[in-house]
PDB file of C-alpha atoms in Angstrom:
ATOM      1  CA  ALA S   1       8.873   0.076  13.451  1.00  0.00           C
ATOM      2  CA  GLN S   2       5.400  -0.166  14.869  1.00  0.00           C
ATOM      3  CA  THR S   3       3.062  -3.111  14.485  1.00  0.00           C
ATOM      4  CA  VAL S   4      -0.649  -3.390  15.209  1.00  0.00           C
ATOM      5  CA  THR S   5      -2.352  -6.738  15.742  1.00  0.00           C
ATOM      6  CA  GLN S   6      -6.067  -7.490  15.656  1.00  0.00           C
ATOM      7  CA  SER S   7      -6.572 -11.143  16.532  1.00  0.00           C
ATOM      8  CA  GLN S   8     -10.306 -11.346  15.827  1.00  0.00           C
ATOM      9  CA  PRO S   9     -10.921 -11.507  12.056  1.00  0.00           C
ATOM     10  CA  GLU S  10     -14.697 -11.678  12.491  1.00  0.00           C
ATOM     11  CA  MET S  11     -17.238 -11.101  15.251  1.00  0.00           C
ATOM     12  CA  SER S  12     -21.006 -11.011  15.432  1.00  0.00           C
ATOM     13  CA  VAL S  13     -23.395  -9.860  18.130  1.00  0.00           C
ATOM     14  CA  GLN S  14     -27.126  -9.393  18.588  1.00  0.00           C
ATOM     15  CA  GLU S  15     -28.538  -5.921  18.194  1.00  0.00           C
ATOM     16  CA  ALA S  16     -28.551  -3.921  21.477  1.00  0.00           C
ATOM     17  CA  GLU S  17     -25.825  -6.086  23.016  1.00  0.00           C
ATOM     18  CA  THR S  18     -22.309  -4.977  23.939  1.00  0.00           C
ATOM     19  CA  VAL S  19     -19.250  -6.098  21.998  1.00  0.00           C
ATOM     20  CA  THR S  20     -15.520  -5.614  22.572  1.00  0.00           C
ATOM     21  CA  LEU S  21     -12.931  -5.622  19.799  1.00  0.00           C
ATOM     22  CA  SER S  22      -9.309  -6.333  20.709  1.00  0.00           C
ATOM     23  CA  CYS S  23      -6.123  -4.637  19.557  1.00  0.00           C
ATOM     24  CA  THR S  24      -2.521  -4.925  20.660  1.00  0.00           C
ATOM     25  CA  TYR S  25       0.430  -2.955  19.376  1.00  0.00           C
ATOM     26  CA  ASP S  26       4.177  -2.907  19.639  1.00  0.00           C
ATOM     27  CA  THR S  27       6.282   0.244  19.744  1.00  0.00           C
ATOM     28  CA  SER S  28       9.336   1.730  21.411  1.00  0.00           C
ATOM     29  CA  GLU S  29       7.803   5.199  21.299  1.00  0.00           C
ATOM     30  CA  ASN S  30       6.588   6.828  24.492  1.00  0.00           C
ATOM     31  CA  ASN S  31       4.348   9.461  22.932  1.00  0.00           C
ATOM     32  CA  TYR S  32       1.795   8.329  20.400  1.00  0.00           C
ATOM     33  CA  TYR S  33      -1.872   8.179  19.455  1.00  0.00           C
ATOM     34  CA  LEU S  34      -4.201   5.252  18.953  1.00  0.00           C
ATOM     35  CA  PHE S  35      -7.324   5.227  16.833  1.00  0.00           C
ATOM     36  CA  TRP S  36     -10.262   3.068  15.913  1.00  0.00           C
ATOM     37  CA  TYR S  37     -11.578   3.534  12.390  1.00  0.00           C
ATOM     38  CA  LYS S  38     -14.789   2.080  10.963  1.00  0.00           C
ATOM     39  CA  GLN S  39     -15.054   1.114   7.290  1.00  0.00           C
ATOM     40  CA  PRO S  40     -18.595   0.253   6.140  1.00  0.00           C
ATOM     41  CA  PRO S  41     -19.267  -1.272   2.712  1.00  0.00           C
ATOM     42  CA  SER S  42     -19.321   2.269   1.328  1.00  0.00           C
ATOM     43  CA  ARG S  43     -15.508   2.093   1.749  1.00  0.00           C
ATOM     44  CA  GLN S  44     -14.962   5.418   3.522  1.00  0.00           C
ATOM     45  CA  MET S  45     -12.726   5.134   6.580  1.00  0.00           C
ATOM     46  CA  ILE S  46     -14.505   6.909   9.440  1.00  0.00           C
ATOM     47  CA  LEU S  47     -12.775   7.906  12.681  1.00  0.00           C
ATOM     48  CA  VAL S  48     -14.606   6.368  15.648  1.00  0.00           C
ATOM     49  CA  ILE S  49     -12.419   7.305  18.589  1.00  0.00           C
ATOM     50  CA  ARG S  50      -8.944   8.558  19.429  1.00  0.00           C
ATOM     51  CA  GLN S  51      -6.695   8.097  22.475  1.00  0.00           C
ATOM     52  CA  GLU S  52      -3.574  10.052  23.393  1.00  0.00           C
ATOM     53  CA  ALA S  53      -1.004   7.816  25.076  1.00  0.00           C
ATOM     54  CA  TYR S  54      -0.144  10.425  27.701  1.00  0.00           C
ATOM     55  CA  LYS S  55      -3.743  10.476  28.951  1.00  0.00           C
ATOM     56  CA  GLN S  56      -4.608   7.897  31.573  1.00  0.00           C
ATOM     57  CA  GLN S  57      -8.334   8.438  31.188  1.00  0.00           C
ATOM     58  CA  ASN S  58      -9.964   6.210  28.604  1.00  0.00           C
ATOM     59  CA  ALA S  59     -11.611   8.022  25.688  1.00  0.00           C
ATOM     60  CA  THR S  60     -15.372   7.785  25.172  1.00  0.00           C
ATOM     61  CA  GLU S  61     -17.625   8.894  22.309  1.00  0.00           C
ATOM     62  CA  ASN S  62     -21.295   8.212  22.987  1.00  0.00           C
ATOM     63  CA  ARG S  63     -21.740   4.412  22.702  1.00  0.00           C
ATOM     64  CA  PHE S  64     -18.043   3.856  21.952  1.00  0.00           C
ATOM     65  CA  SER S  65     -15.354   3.614  24.604  1.00  0.00           C
ATOM     66  CA  VAL S  66     -11.847   2.229  24.827  1.00  0.00           C
ATOM     67  CA  ASN S  67      -9.846   0.326  27.395  1.00  0.00           C
ATOM     68  CA  PHE S  68      -6.294   1.608  27.028  1.00  0.00           C
ATOM     69  CA  GLN S  69      -3.637  -0.348  28.901  1.00  0.00           C
ATOM     70  CA  LYS S  70      -0.320   1.337  28.082  1.00  0.00           C
ATOM     71  CA  ALA S  71       1.921  -1.090  29.946  1.00  0.00           C
ATOM     72  CA  ALA S  72       0.269  -4.058  28.260  1.00  0.00           C
ATOM     73  CA  LYS S  73       0.150  -2.215  24.903  1.00  0.00           C
ATOM     74  CA  SER S  74      -3.505  -3.051  24.583  1.00  0.00           C
ATOM     75  CA  PHE S  75      -6.263  -0.871  23.120  1.00  0.00           C
ATOM     76  CA  SER S  76      -9.716  -2.463  22.954  1.00  0.00           C
ATOM     77  CA  LEU S  77     -12.935  -0.894  21.657  1.00  0.00           C
ATOM     78  CA  LYS S  78     -16.253  -1.422  23.423  1.00  0.00           C
ATOM     79  CA  ILE S  79     -19.488  -0.753  21.552  1.00  0.00           C
ATOM     80  CA  SER S  80     -22.528  -0.523  23.825  1.00  0.00           C
ATOM     81  CA  ASP S  81     -26.150  -0.907  22.720  1.00  0.00           C
ATOM     82  CA  SER S  82     -24.983  -2.073  19.287  1.00  0.00           C
ATOM     83  CA  GLN S  83     -26.998  -0.961  16.261  1.00  0.00           C
ATOM     84  CA  LEU S  84     -27.402  -2.385  12.764  1.00  0.00           C
ATOM     85  CA  GLY S  85     -25.464   0.604  11.420  1.00  0.00           C
ATOM     86  CA  ASP S  86     -22.434  -0.530  13.402  1.00  0.00           C
ATOM     87  CA  THR S  87     -21.939  -3.397  10.942  1.00  0.00           C
ATOM     88  CA  ALA S  88     -18.557  -2.692   9.309  1.00  0.00           C
ATOM     89  CA  MET S  89     -14.850  -3.459   9.283  1.00  0.00           C
ATOM     90  CA  TYR S  90     -13.090  -1.949  12.283  1.00  0.00           C
ATOM     91  CA  PHE S  91      -9.418  -1.058  12.136  1.00  0.00           C
ATOM     92  CA  CYS S  92      -7.121  -0.223  15.018  1.00  0.00           C
ATOM     93  CA  ALA S  93      -4.387   2.241  14.068  1.00  0.00           C
ATOM     94  CA  PHE S  94      -1.212   3.722  15.599  1.00  0.00           C
ATOM     95  CA  MET S  95       0.443   7.072  15.009  1.00  0.00           C
ATOM     96  CA  LYS S  96       3.601   8.258  16.737  1.00  0.00           C
ATOM     97  CA  GLU S  97       3.798  11.844  17.876  1.00  0.00           C
ATOM     98  CA  ALA S  98       6.019  14.129  15.864  1.00  0.00           C
ATOM     99  CA  PHE S  99       6.015  17.525  14.232  1.00  0.00           C
ATOM    100  CA  GLY S 100       3.085  17.754  11.902  1.00  0.00           C
ATOM    101  CA  ASN S 101       1.472  14.521  10.968  1.00  0.00           C
ATOM    102  CA  GLU S 102       2.853  11.032  10.974  1.00  0.00           C
ATOM    103  CA  LYS S 103       1.652   8.010   9.052  1.00  0.00           C
ATOM    104  CA  LEU S 104      -1.024   5.700  10.379  1.00  0.00           C
ATOM    105  CA  THR S 105      -0.111   2.052  10.898  1.00  0.00           C
ATOM    106  CA  PHE S 106      -3.199  -0.153  10.693  1.00  0.00           C
ATOM    107  CA  GLY S 107      -4.064  -3.616  11.903  1.00  0.00           C
ATOM    108  CA  THR S 108      -5.696  -6.177   9.623  1.00  0.00           C
ATOM    109  CA  GLY S 109      -9.178  -5.363  10.858  1.00  0.00           C
ATOM    110  CA  THR S 110     -12.151  -7.078  12.490  1.00  0.00           C
ATOM    111  CA  ARG S 111     -15.342  -7.629  10.531  1.00  0.00           C
ATOM    112  CA  LEU S 112     -18.239  -6.893  12.889  1.00  0.00           C
ATOM    113  CA  THR S 113     -21.766  -8.004  12.056  1.00  0.00           C
ATOM    114  CA  ILE S 114     -24.747  -6.834  14.102  1.00  0.00           C
ATOM    115  CA  ILE S 115     -27.566  -9.379  13.917  1.00  0.00           C
ATOM    116  CA  PRO S 116     -31.153  -8.080  14.019  1.00  0.00           C
TER     117      PRO S 116
ATOM    118  CA  ASP U   1     -18.139  21.772   3.885  1.00  0.00           C
ATOM    119  CA  ALA U   2     -16.817  19.253   1.358  1.00  0.00           C
ATOM    120  CA  GLY U   3     -14.862  16.352   2.726  1.00  0.00           C
ATOM    121  CA  VAL U   4     -12.035  14.515   0.985  1.00  0.00           C
ATOM    122  CA  THR U   5     -12.926  13.748  -2.621  1.00  0.00           C
ATOM    123  CA  GLN U   6     -11.202  11.205  -4.834  1.00  0.00           C
ATOM    124  CA  SER U   7     -11.483  10.468  -8.525  1.00  0.00           C
ATOM    125  CA  PRO U   8     -12.147   8.278 -10.313  1.00  0.00           C
ATOM    126  CA  THR U   9     -14.249   5.923  -8.202  1.00  0.00           C
ATOM    127  CA  HIS U  10     -13.245   2.840 -10.121  1.00  0.00           C
ATOM    128  CA  LEU U  11     -10.583   2.211 -12.741  1.00  0.00           C
ATOM    129  CA  ILE U  12      -9.618  -0.808 -14.837  1.00  0.00           C
ATOM    130  CA  LYS U  13      -6.149  -1.043 -16.370  1.00  0.00           C
ATOM    131  CA  THR U  14      -3.947  -3.719 -17.905  1.00  0.00           C
ATOM    132  CA  ARG U  15      -0.476  -4.794 -16.840  1.00  0.00           C
ATOM    133  CA  GLY U  16       2.280  -2.406 -17.884  1.00  0.00           C
ATOM    134  CA  GLN U  17       0.029   0.618 -18.143  1.00  0.00           C
ATOM    135  CA  GLN U  18       0.278   3.792 -16.097  1.00  0.00           C
ATOM    136  CA  VAL U  19      -2.441   5.324 -13.900  1.00  0.00           C
ATOM    137  CA  THR U  20      -3.083   8.652 -12.170  1.00  0.00           C
ATOM    138  CA  LEU U  21      -5.414   8.962  -9.188  1.00  0.00           C
ATOM    139  CA  ARG U  22      -6.577  12.293  -7.826  1.00  0.00           C
ATOM    140  CA  CYS U  23      -7.464  13.660  -4.409  1.00  0.00           C
ATOM    141  CA  SER U  24      -8.870  16.948  -3.148  1.00  0.00           C
ATOM    142  CA  PRO U  25      -8.386  17.439   0.584  1.00  0.00           C
ATOM    143  CA  LYS U  26     -11.000  18.559   3.067  1.00  0.00           C
ATOM    144  CA  SER U  27     -11.365  22.328   3.203  1.00  0.00           C
ATOM    145  CA  GLY U  28      -8.712  23.825   5.491  1.00  0.00           C
ATOM    146  CA  HIS U  29      -6.376  20.831   5.284  1.00  0.00           C
ATOM    147  CA  ASP U  30      -2.857  21.127   3.860  1.00  0.00           C
ATOM    148  CA  THR U  31      -1.445  17.609   4.157  1.00  0.00           C
ATOM    149  CA  VAL U  32      -2.319  14.621   1.997  1.00  0.00           C
ATOM    150  CA  SER U  33      -1.455  10.981   2.666  1.00  0.00           C
ATOM    151  CA  TRP U  34      -2.005   8.022   0.348  1.00  0.00           C
ATOM    152  CA  TYR U  35      -2.698   4.449   1.424  1.00  0.00           C
ATOM    153  CA  GLN U  36      -3.063   1.175  -0.456  1.00  0.00           C
ATOM    154  CA  GLN U  37      -5.643  -1.286   0.862  1.00  0.00           C
ATOM    155  CA  ALA U  38      -5.473  -4.769  -0.629  1.00  0.00           C
ATOM    156  CA  LEU U  39      -8.581  -6.925  -0.394  1.00  0.00           C
ATOM    157  CA  GLY U  40      -9.123  -8.148   3.166  1.00  0.00           C
ATOM    158  CA  GLN U  41      -6.202  -6.146   4.551  1.00  0.00           C
ATOM    159  CA  GLY U  42      -5.665  -2.936   6.452  1.00  0.00           C
ATOM    160  CA  PRO U  43      -4.431   0.152   4.600  1.00  0.00           C
ATOM    161  CA  GLN U  44      -0.683   0.431   4.003  1.00  0.00           C
ATOM    162  CA  PHE U  45       0.987   3.859   3.962  1.00  0.00           C
ATOM    163  CA  ILE U  46       2.427   4.863   0.585  1.00  0.00           C
ATOM    164  CA  PHE U  47       3.562   8.465   1.105  1.00  0.00           C
ATOM    165  CA  GLN U  48       2.595  11.858   2.461  1.00  0.00           C
ATOM    166  CA  TYR U  49       2.757  15.318   0.886  1.00  0.00           C
ATOM    167  CA  TYR U  50       3.067  18.649   2.648  1.00  0.00           C
ATOM    168  CA  GLU U  51       4.043  22.010   1.153  1.00  0.00           C
ATOM    169  CA  GLU U  52       4.224  20.341  -2.269  1.00  0.00           C
ATOM    170  CA  GLU U  53       6.963  17.961  -1.166  1.00  0.00           C
ATOM    171  CA  GLU U  54       7.039  14.291  -0.225  1.00  0.00           C
ATOM    172  CA  ARG U  55       7.569  14.336   3.522  1.00  0.00           C
ATOM    173  CA  GLN U  56       7.400  10.634   4.318  1.00  0.00           C
ATOM    174  CA  ARG U  57       7.391   7.429   2.315  1.00  0.00           C
ATOM    175  CA  GLY U  58       6.389   3.884   3.126  1.00  0.00           C
ATOM    176  CA  ASN U  59       7.864   0.685   1.715  1.00  0.00           C
ATOM    177  CA  PHE U  60       6.698   1.091  -1.881  1.00  0.00           C
ATOM    178  CA  PRO U  61       8.818   0.968  -5.049  1.00  0.00           C
ATOM    179  CA  ASP U  62       9.687   3.998  -7.160  1.00  0.00           C
ATOM    180  CA  ARG U  63       6.914   3.041  -9.576  1.00  0.00           C
ATOM    181  CA  PHE U  64       4.691   4.852  -7.089  1.00  0.00           C
ATOM    182  CA  SER U  65       5.111   8.606  -7.268  1.00  0.00           C
ATOM    183  CA  GLY U  66       3.043  11.603  -6.348  1.00  0.00           C
ATOM    184  CA  HIS U  67       2.570  15.285  -6.527  1.00  0.00           C
ATOM    185  CA  GLN U  68       0.909  18.020  -4.506  1.00  0.00           C
ATOM    186  CA  PHE U  69      -0.348  21.212  -6.087  1.00  0.00           C
ATOM    187  CA  PRO U  70      -0.448  24.746  -4.616  1.00  0.00           C
ATOM    188  CA  ASN U  71      -4.158  24.277  -3.811  1.00  0.00           C
ATOM    189  CA  TYR U  72      -3.155  21.216  -1.689  1.00  0.00           C
ATOM    190  CA  SER U  73      -4.771  18.694  -4.023  1.00  0.00           C
ATOM    191  CA  SER U  74      -2.671  15.664  -4.859  1.00  0.00           C
ATOM    192  CA  GLU U  75      -2.085  12.980  -7.451  1.00  0.00           C
ATOM    193  CA  LEU U  76      -0.821   9.445  -7.104  1.00  0.00           C
ATOM    194  CA  ASN U  77       0.897   7.961 -10.157  1.00  0.00           C
ATOM    195  CA  VAL U  78       1.709   4.313 -10.636  1.00  0.00           C
ATOM    196  CA  ASN U  79       3.859   3.189 -13.585  1.00  0.00           C
ATOM    197  CA  ALA U  80       4.333  -0.271 -15.093  1.00  0.00           C
ATOM    198  CA  LEU U  81       1.252  -1.663 -13.371  1.00  0.00           C
ATOM    199  CA  LEU U  82       1.408  -5.163 -11.926  1.00  0.00           C
ATOM    200  CA  LEU U  83      -1.440  -7.490 -11.035  1.00  0.00           C
ATOM    201  CA  GLY U  84      -0.497  -6.975  -7.377  1.00  0.00           C
ATOM    202  CA  ASP U  85      -1.286  -3.276  -7.649  1.00  0.00           C
ATOM    203  CA  SER U  86      -4.991  -4.131  -7.680  1.00  0.00           C
ATOM    204  CA  ALA U  87      -6.351  -2.516  -4.522  1.00  0.00           C
ATOM    205  CA  LEU U  88      -8.406   0.267  -3.016  1.00  0.00           C
ATOM    206  CA  TYR U  89      -6.337   3.467  -2.916  1.00  0.00           C
ATOM    207  CA  LEU U  90      -7.307   5.784  -0.092  1.00  0.00           C
ATOM    208  CA  CYS U  91      -6.445   9.430   0.242  1.00  0.00           C
ATOM    209  CA  ALA U  92      -6.451  11.075   3.661  1.00  0.00           C
ATOM    210  CA  SER U  93      -6.082  14.755   4.471  1.00  0.00           C
ATOM    211  CA  SER U  94      -5.140  16.543   7.666  1.00  0.00           C
ATOM    212  CA  LEU U  95      -3.854  19.844   8.973  1.00  0.00           C
ATOM    213  CA  THR U  96      -0.225  20.172   9.989  1.00  0.00           C
ATOM    214  CA  THR U  97      -0.152  22.440  13.013  1.00  0.00           C
ATOM    215  CA  GLY U  98       3.207  21.667  14.575  1.00  0.00           C
ATOM    216  CA  LEU U  99       1.416  20.958  17.821  1.00  0.00           C
ATOM    217  CA  SER U 100      -0.377  17.675  18.326  1.00  0.00           C
ATOM    218  CA  ASN U 101      -1.098  15.284  15.522  1.00  0.00           C
ATOM    219  CA  GLN U 102      -4.390  16.039  13.862  1.00  0.00           C
ATOM    220  CA  PRO U 103      -6.824  13.305  12.812  1.00  0.00           C
ATOM    221  CA  GLN U 104      -6.707  12.167   9.208  1.00  0.00           C
ATOM    222  CA  HIS U 105      -9.947  12.332   7.231  1.00  0.00           C
ATOM    223  CA  PHE U 106     -10.366   9.769   4.475  1.00  0.00           C
ATOM    224  CA  GLY U 107     -12.028   9.834   1.081  1.00  0.00           C
ATOM    225  CA  ASP U 108     -14.112   7.036  -0.389  1.00  0.00           C
ATOM    226  CA  GLY U 109     -11.143   5.655  -2.298  1.00  0.00           C
ATOM    227  CA  THR U 110     -10.414   4.619  -5.872  1.00  0.00           C
ATOM    228  CA  ARG U 111     -10.822   0.922  -6.681  1.00  0.00           C
ATOM    229  CA  LEU U 112      -8.040  -0.001  -9.140  1.00  0.00           C
ATOM    230  CA  SER U 113      -8.334  -3.313 -10.958  1.00  0.00           C
ATOM    231  CA  ILE U 114      -5.456  -4.647 -13.065  1.00  0.00           C
ATOM    232  CA  LEU U 115      -6.260  -7.220 -15.757  1.00  0.00           C
TER     233      LEU U 115
END
């Protein structure tokens, strides 16, 4: 079974600053995917970024980037030039690779507050 | 292009009752997954439906059951409701391609409150 751990229940940062959210996971799988999802107060879970384990290059999406360390089973999210709209719960999630679609295993989340 | 839609938005039930939640997947998607998100927690996988059959199931009792229709929409049924069933229920849809795993797109959820 896979487990995902987010050790920072809450974080806050000034607007325009950079913040890094931590995530570690445990699995015996070799092929898998890692995700960061954002959940604002509106409740909808929004995909922020995705990383394939077989890719050594870290994924980036505009102001969002990850630091994927496969050997250490670490997957952190860096948000650059943070904006007020980034305020939300952030969940790290794991999915093993298989035919079709597998389930997502989520961490407990980090509540991020951007301070004006 | 409509995303994942769930109904109702909010529901209040009493212990022992039964409830049905509904989900319409994003256009072009054929796979529906259901998650339970307790307050302050991450979502927990309940089950997944593909080709009108339950393909995977998480660690939830048989009181939780589901169905997928030919148009790919899905229902989640919970019988004999307990106070602990109070949660946000999220539906996620995706496309099963047989190649790489496709991202799951989530709806806004149904907030279920048990009194």
